[in-house]
C-alpha positions as a Python dict, from the first residue, in 0.01 Angstrom:
ca = {
    (1, 'M'): (0, 0, 0),
    (2, 'L'): (-256, 111, 281),
    (3, 'K'): (-320, -246, 362),
    (4, 'T'): (46, -339, 387),
    (5, 'G'): (81, -36, 635),
    (6, 'L'): (-206, -166, 832),
    (7, 'I'): (-67, -496, 863),
    (8, 'A'): (286, -366, 970),
    (9, 'L'): (96, -143, 1240),
    (10, 'S'): (-102, -433, 1375),
    (11, 'L'): (213, -648, 1410),
    (12, 'A'): (406, -373, 1566),
    (13, 'L'): (118, -328, 1828),
    (14, 'A'): (89, -694, 1891),
    (15, 'V'): (457, -731, 1995),
    (16, 'P'): (546, -484, 2252),
    (17, 'A'): (885, -299, 2196),
    (18, 'Q'): (1154, -392, 2450),
    (19, 'A'): (1290, -140, 2662),
    (20, 'A'): (1665, -57, 2660),
    (21, 'L'): (1861, -196, 2932),
    (22, 'D'): (1867, 26, 3222),
    (23, 'W'): (2233, -23, 3360),
    (24, 'D'): (2228, 260, 3592),
    (25, 'A'): (1931, 106, 3788),
    (26, 'A'): (2095, -231, 3780),
    (27, 'L'): (2436, -131, 3902),
    (28, 'S'): (2368, 185, 4114),
    (29, 'G'): (2014, 90, 4253),
    (30, 'E'): (1948, 89, 4620),
    (31, 'H'): (1892, -286, 4605),
    (32, 'R'): (2265, -356, 4560),
    (33, 'S'): (2488, -406, 4869),
    (34, 'E'): (2760, -192, 4916),
    (35, 'K'): (2979, -503, 4958),
    (36, 'N'): (2892, -644, 4626),
    (37, 'A'): (2900, -317, 4426),
    (38, 'A'): (3258, -269, 4556),
    (39, 'R'): (3362, -593, 4363),
    (40, 'D'): (3264, -442, 4032),
    (41, 'E'): (3628, -329, 3981),
    (42, 'Y'): (3719, -694, 3954),
    (43, 'R'): (3414, -839, 3806),
    (44, 'H'): (3323, -590, 3549),
    (45, 'P'): (2959, -683, 3530),
    (46, 'R'): (2859, -441, 3237),
    (47, 'E'): (3154, -518, 3016),
    (48, 'T'): (3125, -893, 3075),
    (49, 'L'): (2758, -919, 3011),
    (50, 'E'): (2777, -691, 2714),
    (51, 'F'): (3065, -914, 2572),
    (52, 'F'): (2842, -1209, 2605),
    (53, 'G'): (2569, -1030, 2392),
    (54, 'L'): (2306, -950, 2671),
    (55, 'R'): (2046, -745, 2544),
    (56, 'E'): (1668, -661, 2604),
    (57, 'G'): (1412, -938, 2562),
    (58, 'M'): (1644, -1232, 2602),
    (59, 'T'): (1580, -1545, 2798),
    (60, 'V'): (1879, -1570, 3042),
    (61, 'V'): (1994, -1850, 3251),
    (62, 'E'): (2248, -1818, 3534),
    (63, 'L'): (2414, -2131, 3664),
    (64, 'S'): (2463, -2167, 4050),
    (65, 'P'): (2388, -1799, 4128),
    (66, 'G'): (2521, -1855, 4488),
    (67, 'G'): (2452, -1559, 4704),
    (68, 'G'): (2312, -1368, 4410),
    (69, 'W'): (2603, -1147, 4326),
    (70, 'Y'): (2482, -1137, 3964),
    (71, 'T'): (2109, -1166, 4060),
    (72, 'E'): (2156, -817, 4177),
    (73, 'V'): (2236, -704, 3850),
    (74, 'L'): (2026, -932, 3604),
    (75, 'A'): (1726, -924, 3790),
    (76, 'P'): (1659, -561, 3736),
    (77, 'L'): (1792, -557, 3382),
    (78, 'M'): (1552, -834, 3282),
    (79, 'A'): (1258, -748, 3485),
    (80, 'D'): (968, -691, 3236),
    (81, 'N'): (1226, -697, 2965),
    (82, 'G'): (1304, -1077, 2907),
    (83, 'R'): (1311, -1350, 3157),
    (84, 'Y'): (1589, -1454, 3407),
    (85, 'Y'): (1619, -1805, 3552),
    (86, 'A'): (1830, -1854, 3846),
    (87, 'A'): (1932, -2238, 3836),
    (88, 'H'): (2028, -2285, 4192),
    (89, 'G'): (2101, -2609, 4377),
    (90, 'S'): (1858, -2890, 4458),
    (91, 'V'): (1654, -2841, 4790),
    (92, 'N'): (1737, -3226, 4850),
    (93, 'G'): (2125, -3183, 4762),
    (94, 'G'): (2243, -3196, 5112),
    (95, 'A'): (2308, -2952, 5391),
    (96, 'Y'): (2517, -2704, 5231),
    (97, 'A'): (2292, -2681, 4917),
    (98, 'R'): (1982, -2629, 5140),
    (99, 'R'): (2173, -2346, 5322),
    (100, 'S'): (2286, -2170, 5000),
    (101, 'L'): (1945, -2209, 4856),
    (102, 'G'): (1768, -2104, 5160),
    (103, 'S'): (1953, -1768, 5202),
    (104, 'Y'): (1927, -1722, 4816),
    (105, 'L'): (1537, -1742, 4858),
    (106, 'V'): (1539, -1526, 5172),
    (107, 'K'): (1714, -1261, 4955),
    (108, 'L'): (1462, -1270, 4688),
    (109, 'G'): (1171, -1274, 4923),
    (110, 'E'): (1283, -967, 5110),
    (111, 'D'): (1277, -747, 4794),
    (112, 'D'): (999, -860, 4588),
    (113, 'D'): (1016, -548, 4387),
    (114, 'T'): (1354, -616, 4252),
    (115, 'Y'): (1344, -1009, 4264),
    (116, 'G'): (977, -1085, 4219),
    (117, 'R'): (1027, -1198, 3856),
    (118, 'V'): (1320, -1418, 3910),
    (119, 'M'): (1237, -1756, 3805),
    (120, 'V'): (1417, -1997, 4044),
    (121, 'S'): (1504, -2320, 3873),
    (122, 'E'): (1724, -2611, 3971),
    (123, 'L'): (2065, -2711, 3851),
    (124, 'S'): (2034, -3083, 3923),
    (125, 'P'): (2238, -3329, 3681),
    (126, 'P'): (2166, -3527, 3521),
    (127, 'N'): (1818, -3382, 3482),
    (128, 'A'): (1888, -3179, 3193),
    (129, 'M'): (1545, -3012, 3171),
    (130, 'A'): (1576, -2849, 3514),
    (131, 'I'): (1760, -2539, 3442),
    (132, 'A'): (1496, -2404, 3176),
    (133, 'P'): (1259, -2538, 2904),
    (134, 'E'): (1435, -2712, 2639),
    (135, 'G'): (1566, -2461, 2362),
    (136, 'S'): (1437, -2160, 2537),
    (137, 'A'): (1742, -1979, 2645),
    (138, 'D'): (1910, -1721, 2443),
    (139, 'L'): (2199, -1696, 2693),
    (140, 'V'): (2352, -1925, 2976),
    (141, 'L'): (2600, -1795, 3218),
    (142, 'A'): (2844, -1957, 3449),
    (143, 'F'): (3056, -1753, 3670),
    (144, 'R'): (3349, -1936, 3839),
    (145, 'N'): (3179, -2256, 3872),
    (146, 'I'): (3385, -2490, 3645),
    (147, 'H'): (3599, -2621, 3917),
    (148, 'T'): (3323, -2686, 4132),
    (149, 'W'): (3152, -2916, 3864),
    (150, 'M'): (3498, -3096, 3817),
    (151, 'R'): (3519, -3176, 4199),
    (152, 'A'): (3162, -3317, 4191),
    (153, 'G'): (3231, -3523, 3865),
    (154, 'V'): (2938, -3348, 3700),
    (155, 'L'): (3082, -3108, 3453),
    (156, 'D'): (2985, -3311, 3145),
    (157, 'E'): (2629, -3337, 3258),
    (158, 'V'): (2606, -2957, 3345),
    (159, 'L'): (2712, -2889, 2979),
    (160, 'E'): (2460, -3111, 2844),
    (161, 'S'): (2189, -2924, 3043),
    (162, 'V'): (2308, -2603, 2902),
    (163, 'F'): (2330, -2744, 2543),
    (164, 'A'): (1955, -2852, 2595),
    (165, 'A'): (1831, -2532, 2718),
    (166, 'L'): (1991, -2282, 2468),
    (167, 'K'): (1811, -2228, 2140),
    (168, 'P'): (2012, -2307, 1829),
    (169, 'G'): (2254, -2009, 1780),
    (170, 'G'): (2233, -1941, 2163),
    (171, 'V'): (2539, -1827, 2369),
    (172, 'F'): (2706, -1998, 2655),
    (173, 'G'): (2927, -1750, 2855),
    (174, 'V'): (3196, -1860, 3094),
    (175, 'V'): (3403, -1676, 3334),
    (176, 'Q'): (3660, -1901, 3524),
    (177, 'H'): (3958, -1866, 3731),
    (178, 'R'): (4252, -1891, 3494),
    (179, 'G'): (4547, -2148, 3581),
    (180, 'P'): (4879, -2184, 3414),
    (181, 'E'): (4898, -2431, 3121),
    (182, 'G'): (5039, -2756, 3263),
    (183, 'N'): (4806, -2754, 3569),
    (184, 'S'): (4714, -3126, 3637),
    (185, 'I'): (4336, -3198, 3688),
    (186, 'D'): (4383, -3246, 4071),
    (187, 'D'): (4554, -2888, 4057),
    (188, 'M'): (4243, -2756, 3901),
    (189, 'K'): (4005, -2920, 4150),
    (190, 'N'): (4208, -2840, 4456),
    (191, 'T'): (4310, -2468, 4357),
    (192, 'A'): (4016, -2363, 4147),
    (193, 'Y'): (4281, -2243, 3885),
    (194, 'V'): (4145, -2429, 3568),
    (195, 'T'): (4346, -2392, 3239),
    (196, 'E'): (4193, -2238, 2939),
    (197, 'D'): (4270, -2514, 2714),
    (198, 'Y'): (4077, -2759, 2953),
    (199, 'V'): (3769, -2551, 2954),
    (200, 'I'): (3780, -2498, 2588),
    (201, 'S'): (3826, -2857, 2516),
    (202, 'A'): (3548, -2963, 2770),
    (203, 'V'): (3293, -2712, 2633),
    (204, 'E'): (3380, -2809, 2259),
    (205, 'A'): (3331, -3177, 2354),
    (206, 'A'): (2976, -3099, 2460),
    (207, 'G'): (2895, -2957, 2107),
    (208, 'F'): (2975, -2592, 2147),
    (209, 'T'): (3190, -2371, 1921),
    (210, 'L'): (3425, -2110, 2067),
    (211, 'A'): (3314, -1774, 1937),
    (212, 'D'): (3536, -1529, 2116),
    (213, 'R'): (3725, -1449, 2411),
    (214, 'S'): (3799, -1137, 2620),
    (215, 'E'): (4056, -1028, 2872),
    (216, 'V'): (3797, -791, 3058),
    (217, 'N'): (3835, -1009, 3377),
    (218, 'A'): (4212, -1061, 3335),
    (219, 'N'): (4468, -975, 3648),
    (220, 'P'): (4833, -1003, 3557),
    (221, 'K'): (4910, -944, 3929),
    (222, 'D'): (4781, -1291, 4004),
    (223, 'T'): (5032, -1570, 3996),
    (224, 'A'): (4796, -1831, 4055),
    (225, 'D'): (5053, -2042, 4264),
    (226, 'Y'): (4896, -2011, 4624),
    (227, 'E'): (4925, -2323, 4848),
    (228, 'N'): (4545, -2248, 4949),
    (229, 'G'): (4432, -2172, 4588),
    (230, 'V'): (4224, -1888, 4468),
    (231, 'W'): (4064, -1872, 4802),
    (232, 'T'): (4391, -1690, 4941),
    (233, 'L'): (4295, -1382, 4733),
    (234, 'P'): (4003, -1148, 4814),
    (235, 'P'): (3731, -1179, 4892),
    (236, 'S'): (3803, -1502, 5059),
    (237, 'L'): (4139, -1414, 5219),
    (238, 'T'): (4157, -1759, 5392),
    (239, 'L'): (4495, -1687, 5533),
    (240, 'G'): (4334, -1414, 5763),
    (241, 'D'): (4603, -1150, 5862),
    (242, 'E'): (4906, -1338, 5715),
    (243, 'D'): (5026, -1132, 5420),
    (244, 'R'): (4686, -976, 5408),
    (245, 'E'): (4801, -645, 5239),
    (246, 'R'): (5002, -852, 4973),
    (247, 'Y'): (4696, -1020, 4874),
    (248, 'L'): (4460, -726, 4882),
    (249, 'A'): (4727, -547, 4651),
    (250, 'I'): (4681, -824, 4410),
    (251, 'G'): (4307, -800, 4397),
    (252, 'E'): (4067, -1093, 4283),
    (253, 'S'): (4189, -1387, 4052),
    (254, 'D'): (4277, -1356, 3704),
    (255, 'R'): (3989, -1496, 3495),
    (256, 'M'): (3927, -1630, 3146),
    (257, 'T'): (3622, -1489, 2983),
    (258, 'L'): (3514, -1728, 2703),
    (259, 'K'): (3204, -1693, 2477),
    (260, 'F'): (3070, -2021, 2328),
    (261, 'T'): (2775, -2082, 2070),
    (262, 'K'): (2557, -2365, 2026),
    (263, 'P'): (2549, -2430, 1638),
    (264, 'A'): (2246, -2295, 1449),
    (265, 'A'): (1999, -2536, 1326),
    (266, 'E'): (2078, -2649, 963),
}
């Protein structure tokens, strides 16, 4: 009995306990810009990440983090408490990709205390191994990017990369502007409003299983029928002052929130 207890104690000492996720520090810390924090009412970061199953000790990959809105939340949550890969664009992906990646790296470099442990990887289809080591990720996240990959003709390759990076049983979390059923492929590409059936079909074709869906990011005020697509609404407001108050009253887009899993190994 004593020997068994000593073995258990030695194992406990060998594997440090993971601290609980500090949501207050992540969401209310001084590192967050006021502009980004103001969007929490539309993006629901804690509720969304908890729905996807985020917990301490995970290896998490965010695809195409852009300017780093979710990086402000995920980096402090996972620092010393897991691993966070930000799979940004290629440095050789053209002028836009270079500007976006450059701005993101400046953001990280200006606050090493917050972002020093962020692992910047590359989303570069068809290089499936670039986003994270094969079979290493517990959770991969895609926030409002499906339409972009559709336009670029690389959605299948991106999904292959996600499947390769995830552990068996791992989760792929998708948030995407939701369009009305019946939208054509061209409509989806041009407006960014993708149908839920299309997303589910594409992801399941890549080998995933739909595990759950949530309405946490739904917005019933969004009619999704604007000539300029989703960019008509905040935060883009591409029409400027034209009907500005109307679009501000609608708020950000209606979004699907889908949780997929990679089948567990048999």
